């Protein structure tokens, strides 16, 4: 299992939240996704090589959700738990 964090371009509204859930729910290899509306980010657990952070970002883009792969700081796994 791998974990990545995607930073959203904007704080998601109800429609965007549904689009994210639908897109990631149908994406191969996605095990779990946690949306932070306050942080405008999504933490995704996935199986590699079935998918990758860039493939997940592309999946969201097809659903109309702009995102970027959040860079993790040195020594951290995804940057999510420390809030950086």
PDB file of C-alpha atoms in Angstrom:
ATOM      1  CA  UNK A   1       0.000   0.000   0.000  1.00  0.00           C
ATOM      2  CA  UNK A   2       1.122   3.522  -0.834  1.00  0.00           C
ATOM      3  CA  UNK A   3      -0.218   6.857   0.382  1.00  0.00           C
ATOM      4  CA  UNK A   4      -0.243  10.195  -1.416  1.00  0.00           C
ATOM      5  CA  UNK A   5      -1.734  13.592  -0.754  1.00  0.00           C
ATOM      6  CA  UNK A   6      -3.284  15.724  -3.466  1.00  0.00           C
ATOM      7  CA  UNK A   7      -3.764  19.431  -2.856  1.00  0.00           C
ATOM      8  CA  UNK A   8      -6.952  20.821  -4.384  1.00  0.00           C
ATOM      9  CA  UNK A   9      -6.983  24.135  -6.256  1.00  0.00           C
ATOM     10  CA  UNK A  10     -10.015  25.300  -4.246  1.00  0.00           C
ATOM     11  CA  UNK A  11     -11.966  24.366  -1.138  1.00  0.00           C
ATOM     12  CA  UNK A  12     -14.460  21.745  -2.348  1.00  0.00           C
ATOM     13  CA  UNK A  13     -18.183  22.424  -2.273  1.00  0.00           C
ATOM     14  CA  UNK A  14     -20.837  19.693  -2.088  1.00  0.00           C
ATOM     15  CA  UNK A  15     -20.796  19.030  -5.845  1.00  0.00           C
ATOM     16  CA  UNK A  16     -16.996  18.799  -5.937  1.00  0.00           C
ATOM     17  CA  UNK A  17     -17.008  16.483  -2.922  1.00  0.00           C
ATOM     18  CA  UNK A  18     -19.439  14.161  -4.748  1.00  0.00           C
ATOM     19  CA  UNK A  19     -17.317  14.289  -7.914  1.00  0.00           C
ATOM     20  CA  UNK A  20     -14.212  13.359  -5.907  1.00  0.00           C
ATOM     21  CA  UNK A  21     -15.983  10.463  -4.165  1.00  0.00           C
ATOM     22  CA  UNK A  22     -17.397   9.136  -7.440  1.00  0.00           C
ATOM     23  CA  UNK A  23     -14.108   9.439  -9.336  1.00  0.00           C
ATOM     24  CA  UNK A  24     -11.912   7.864  -6.667  1.00  0.00           C
ATOM     25  CA  UNK A  25     -14.517   5.236  -5.828  1.00  0.00           C
ATOM     26  CA  UNK A  26     -14.350   3.993  -9.419  1.00  0.00           C
ATOM     27  CA  UNK A  27     -10.564   4.297  -9.785  1.00  0.00           C
ATOM     28  CA  UNK A  28      -8.660   0.994  -9.856  1.00  0.00           C
ATOM     29  CA  UNK A  29      -6.280   0.458  -6.975  1.00  0.00           C
ATOM     30  CA  UNK A  30      -7.787   3.050  -4.599  1.00  0.00           C
ATOM     31  CA  UNK A  31      -8.174   1.561  -1.121  1.00  0.00           C
ATOM     32  CA  UNK A  32      -9.315   4.643   0.820  1.00  0.00           C
ATOM     33  CA  UNK A  33      -9.547   8.396   0.428  1.00  0.00           C
ATOM     34  CA  UNK A  34      -9.859  11.036   3.123  1.00  0.00           C
ATOM     35  CA  UNK A  35     -10.946  14.545   2.146  1.00  0.00           C
ATOM     36  CA  UNK A  36      -9.971  17.536   4.249  1.00  0.00           C
ATOM     37  CA  UNK A  37     -12.239  20.395   3.281  1.00  0.00           C
ATOM     38  CA  UNK A  38     -10.432  22.734   5.691  1.00  0.00           C
ATOM     39  CA  UNK A  39      -7.068  21.864   4.166  1.00  0.00           C
ATOM     40  CA  UNK A  40      -8.415  21.498   0.614  1.00  0.00           C
ATOM     41  CA  UNK A  41      -6.572  18.205   0.253  1.00  0.00           C
ATOM     42  CA  UNK A  42      -7.176  14.500  -0.240  1.00  0.00           C
ATOM     43  CA  UNK A  43      -5.090  11.735   1.317  1.00  0.00           C
ATOM     44  CA  UNK A  44      -5.359   8.576  -0.768  1.00  0.00           C
ATOM     45  CA  UNK A  45      -4.262   5.030   0.074  1.00  0.00           C
ATOM     46  CA  UNK A  46      -3.701   3.017  -3.105  1.00  0.00           C
ATOM     47  CA  UNK A  47      -2.123  -0.124  -4.512  1.00  0.00           C
ATOM     48  CA  UNK A  48       0.906   0.335  -6.702  1.00  0.00           C
ATOM     49  CA  UNK A  49       1.379  -0.478  -9.609  1.00  0.00           C
ATOM     50  CA  UNK A  50      -2.403  -0.390 -10.237  1.00  0.00           C
ATOM     51  CA  UNK A  51      -2.317   3.390  -9.963  1.00  0.00           C
ATOM     52  CA  UNK A  52       0.007   6.268  -9.099  1.00  0.00           C
ATOM     53  CA  UNK A  53      -0.280   9.824  -7.771  1.00  0.00           C
ATOM     54  CA  UNK A  54      -0.226  11.222 -11.306  1.00  0.00           C
ATOM     55  CA  UNK A  55      -2.902   8.774 -12.454  1.00  0.00           C
ATOM     56  CA  UNK A  56      -5.057   9.739  -9.469  1.00  0.00           C
ATOM     57  CA  UNK A  57      -4.582  13.416 -10.291  1.00  0.00           C
ATOM     58  CA  UNK A  58      -5.591  12.703 -13.901  1.00  0.00           C
ATOM     59  CA  UNK A  59      -8.677  10.820 -12.684  1.00  0.00           C
ATOM     60  CA  UNK A  60      -9.740  13.853 -10.684  1.00  0.00           C
ATOM     61  CA  UNK A  61      -9.021  16.163 -13.629  1.00  0.00           C
ATOM     62  CA  UNK A  62     -11.381  14.079 -15.790  1.00  0.00           C
ATOM     63  CA  UNK A  63     -14.028  14.688 -13.116  1.00  0.00           C
ATOM     64  CA  UNK A  64     -13.387  18.441 -13.300  1.00  0.00           C
ATOM     65  CA  UNK A  65     -11.363  18.659 -10.086  1.00  0.00           C
ATOM     66  CA  UNK A  66      -8.019  20.453 -10.326  1.00  0.00           C
ATOM     67  CA  UNK A  67      -5.298  19.148  -8.018  1.00  0.00           C
ATOM     68  CA  UNK A  68      -1.562  18.735  -7.685  1.00  0.00           C
ATOM     69  CA  UNK A  69       0.591  16.168  -5.942  1.00  0.00           C
ATOM     70  CA  UNK A  70       1.592  17.646  -2.619  1.00  0.00           C
ATOM     71  CA  UNK A  71       5.302  17.482  -1.997  1.00  0.00           C
ATOM     72  CA  UNK A  72       6.264  15.770   1.221  1.00  0.00           C
ATOM     73  CA  UNK A  73       8.979  17.348   3.292  1.00  0.00           C
ATOM     74  CA  UNK A  74      12.232  15.544   3.996  1.00  0.00           C
ATOM     75  CA  UNK A  75      11.728  12.561   6.239  1.00  0.00           C
ATOM     76  CA  UNK A  76       7.960  12.479   5.936  1.00  0.00           C
ATOM     77  CA  UNK A  77       5.772  10.000   4.110  1.00  0.00           C
ATOM     78  CA  UNK A  78       3.073  12.227   2.626  1.00  0.00           C
ATOM     79  CA  UNK A  79       3.071  15.485   4.551  1.00  0.00           C
ATOM     80  CA  UNK A  80      -0.421  14.838   5.876  1.00  0.00           C
ATOM     81  CA  UNK A  81      -0.116  14.071   9.563  1.00  0.00           C
ATOM     82  CA  UNK A  82       2.170  16.978  10.411  1.00  0.00           C
ATOM     83  CA  UNK A  83       0.077  19.496   8.488  1.00  0.00           C
ATOM     84  CA  UNK A  84       2.875  20.810   6.317  1.00  0.00           C
TER      85      UNK A  84
END
